[in-house]
Coordinates of C-alpha atoms and ligand atoms in Angstrom, one line a residue:
M553 CA -112.7 98.5 -3.5
A554 CA -114.1 101.1 -1.3
I555 CA -113.6 104.4 0.5
R556 CA -113.1 104.0 3.8
P557 CA -113.9 106.3 6.8
I558 CA -110.7 108.3 8.0
V559 CA -110.1 108.3 11.6
I560 CA -109.6 111.4 13.7
T561 CA -106.8 112.6 16.0
G562 CA -108.0 111.1 19.5
N563 CA -108.8 107.6 17.9
P564 CA -106.2 105.1 20.1
V565 CA -105.1 103.5 16.7
L566 CA -103.5 107.0 15.5
H567 CA -101.6 106.8 18.7
T568 CA -100.5 103.4 18.9
R569 CA -97.4 101.5 17.2
A570 CA -98.9 99.5 14.2
Q571 CA -98.1 95.9 14.1
E572 CA -95.7 94.4 11.0
V573 CA -97.5 92.7 8.2
T574 CA -97.3 89.0 8.3
V575 CA -100.1 87.7 6.1
F576 CA -99.9 88.8 2.4
D577 CA -103.2 87.6 1.3
E578 CA -106.2 88.6 -1.2
E579 CA -107.6 90.6 2.1
L580 CA -104.4 92.2 2.4
R581 CA -104.6 93.5 -1.2
T582 CA -108.3 94.6 -1.0
L583 CA -106.9 96.6 2.0
V584 CA -104.5 98.8 -0.2
A585 CA -106.6 98.7 -2.8
D586 CA -109.1 100.8 -0.5
M587 CA -106.4 102.9 1.1
Y588 CA -105.3 103.8 -2.9
D589 CA -109.2 104.6 -3.2
T590 CA -109.6 106.5 0.0
M591 CA -106.3 108.8 -0.3
D592 CA -107.4 109.8 -4.2
K593 CA -110.7 110.5 -3.0
A594 CA -109.5 112.7 -0.2
P595 CA -107.7 113.6 -1.6
G596 CA -104.2 113.4 -0.3
V597 CA -100.7 112.4 -1.0
G598 CA -100.2 109.7 1.4
L599 CA -102.5 107.3 3.6
A600 CA -101.5 105.2 6.4
A601 CA -103.4 102.0 7.5
P602 CA -104.0 103.4 11.2
Q603 CA -106.0 106.5 9.4
I604 CA -108.8 104.0 8.2
G605 CA -108.3 102.3 11.3
V606 CA -106.4 99.5 10.6
P607 CA -103.4 98.6 13.0
L608 CA -101.1 97.5 10.4
R609 CA -97.5 99.0 9.3
I610 CA -98.5 100.1 5.4
F611 CA -98.8 103.1 3.6
V612 CA -99.3 104.4 0.2
Y613 CA -98.4 107.6 -1.5
D614 CA -99.1 109.5 -4.5
Y615 CA -96.4 112.4 -5.4
A616 CA -95.9 114.2 -8.8
D617 CA -92.7 115.9 -8.7
D618 CA -91.5 119.1 -10.2
N619 CA -91.1 117.4 -13.6
G620 CA -94.8 116.1 -13.4
N621 CA -93.8 112.6 -12.9
E622 CA -95.8 110.8 -10.7
R623 CA -94.6 108.6 -7.8
R624 CA -97.2 106.2 -6.9
G625 CA -96.8 103.3 -4.6
V626 CA -97.1 101.0 -1.3
L627 CA -94.6 100.6 1.4
I628 CA -95.4 97.5 3.7
N629 CA -93.2 97.0 6.8
P630 CA -91.0 99.9 5.7
E631 CA -87.9 101.0 7.4
L632 CA -87.0 104.9 7.3
T633 CA -83.7 106.4 7.5
I634 CA -83.0 110.2 7.2
S635 CA -81.0 113.1 6.9
E636 CA -80.3 115.4 10.0
V637 CA -83.3 117.8 10.8
S638 CA -82.3 121.5 10.8
D639 CA -82.8 123.5 14.1
E640 CA -83.9 126.3 12.1
P641 CA -87.6 127.3 12.5
A642 CA -89.7 126.1 9.9
D643 CA -90.9 128.4 7.2
E644 CA -94.3 129.2 7.6
D645 CA -94.7 129.4 3.7
T646 CA -92.9 126.4 2.3
E647 CA -92.6 123.9 5.0
V648 CA -96.4 123.7 6.1
E649 CA -97.8 120.4 6.5
G650 CA -101.2 119.0 7.0
C651 CA -102.9 115.5 7.9
L652 CA -106.1 113.7 6.9
S653 CA -106.4 112.5 10.5
V654 CA -106.2 116.4 11.3
P655 CA -108.5 117.5 8.5
G656 CA -108.8 120.9 7.0
E657 CA -105.5 122.0 9.4
R658 CA -101.8 123.0 8.1
F659 CA -99.0 123.8 10.3
P660 CA -95.3 124.5 9.9
L661 CA -93.0 121.7 10.6
K662 CA -89.1 121.2 9.9
R663 CA -88.2 117.7 8.4
A664 CA -85.4 115.9 7.0
E665 CA -84.6 117.1 3.5
F666 CA -83.4 113.5 2.4
A667 CA -85.2 110.1 3.5
T668 CA -84.5 106.6 2.2
V669 CA -87.4 104.3 2.6
T670 CA -86.8 100.5 2.1
G671 CA -90.0 97.8 2.6
V672 CA -92.0 95.5 0.4
D673 CA -94.7 95.5 -1.9
L674 CA -97.7 93.4 -2.1
D675 CA -95.9 90.7 -3.8
Q676 CA -93.0 90.9 -1.0
K677 CA -90.4 92.3 -3.6
P678 CA -87.9 94.6 -2.0
V679 CA -88.7 98.3 -2.4
R680 CA -86.1 101.0 -1.8
I681 CA -86.9 104.5 -2.7
E682 CA -84.5 107.5 -2.1
A683 CA -86.2 110.8 -1.9
E684 CA -85.7 114.6 -1.3
G685 CA -87.7 117.7 -0.2
W686 CA -91.5 117.1 -0.6
F687 CA -91.3 113.6 -1.5
A688 CA -88.9 113.0 1.3
R689 CA -91.5 114.5 3.8
I690 CA -94.6 112.3 2.7
F691 CA -92.4 109.5 3.8
Q692 CA -91.3 110.8 7.1
H693 CA -94.9 111.9 7.8
E694 CA -96.6 108.4 6.7
F695 CA -94.0 106.5 8.8
D696 CA -94.7 108.7 11.7
H697 CA -98.2 107.2 11.5
L698 CA -97.0 103.6 11.9
N699 CA -95.4 104.5 15.1
G700 CA -98.3 106.1 16.5
T701 CA -97.0 110.1 15.9
L702 CA -99.0 112.8 14.3
Y703 CA -97.3 115.7 12.7
V704 CA -98.9 117.9 15.2
D705 CA -97.0 116.0 18.0
R706 CA -94.0 117.2 16.6
L707 CA -94.8 121.2 16.3
A708 CA -92.8 123.9 17.8
E709 CA -94.0 126.7 19.6
P710 CA -96.2 128.6 18.9
W711 CA -97.9 125.9 16.4
K712 CA -97.9 123.2 18.9
T713 CA -100.4 125.3 21.3
I714 CA -102.2 126.6 18.6
A715 CA -102.8 123.0 17.1
A716 CA -103.9 121.8 20.4
E717 CA -106.3 124.6 20.7
V718 CA -107.6 123.6 17.2
V719 CA -108.0 119.7 18.2
E720 CA -109.9 120.7 21.2
D721 CA -112.4 123.7 19.3
N722 CA -113.2 120.5 16.7
G723 CA -114.2 118.5 19.5
W724 CA -111.3 116.2 18.4
G725 CA -108.9 114.5 20.6
I726 CA -111.4 111.5 21.8
D727 CA -112.2 108.5 20.2
G728 CA -114.8 107.8 17.6
K729 CA -114.4 110.8 15.4
S730 CA -114.1 109.8 11.5
W731 CA -114.8 111.6 8.5
L732 CA -115.4 110.1 4.8
P733 CA -113.8 111.5 1.8
G734 CA -116.6 112.3 -0.8
R735 CA -119.3 112.9 1.6
D736 CA -117.8 115.0 4.2
N737 CA -116.2 118.4 2.8
L738 CA -112.9 118.3 4.7
E739 CA -109.6 118.3 3.5
G740 CA -106.2 117.3 5.1
Ligands
ZN1286 ZN1 -101.4 112.0 8.1

C-alpha cells in the first residue's frame, strides 16, 4: 500500500470520462488500497481514481454521520440517481465544498439533498447506498469526477469567476501539477 500523488486541475485525466473497470484482480485491490491510504493521508472524505491519475470508474469514501457512525467503502462502476437540485443560491456557510484536486480552496455549491448510488465492490458484489445531506454530497462530488467534472465546473457566479482566478493565480489549469499528501502541506 502506498500514498500516491494527487493530480491538480488541468491534468487531462481530471477532465475526461473515466472507463469502466473490467478486470477484478490483485492490481485492482492494490489500487483501491492505495486510494484509501491517499484519501486518509490527505485527509479527505472521498477520492476518485482519476485524482491519482488512473482513468477508471472507482471512488472511495469515508464519512462520519451526525451520530458518529463511520461510513467507509468503495464503489466500482457506480451509477447515481439524485433528487432535484434547488434553484436557490448555495448557503455560504453550510453548503461549501472542497476538492483534493483544487487543494486548499472551498466554494459554495448547491447539491441535491438525496442521492442513491449503486455499483459493485472489489468482490463484484452489488452495493446500494441511499444518502442524504453531506453523505449525498460526497457521492455527487465523487461521481462527477468519473465523468470528468470538477465541482468548480458547477459553481454559480460570483464563485465561478473567483475559482477561475484562484486556479490561474496558483499556476494550475495546466497538465503536470500534483501534490503528495504527507509531504506537501495542502488541504482539499
Ligand atoms: Zn474532488
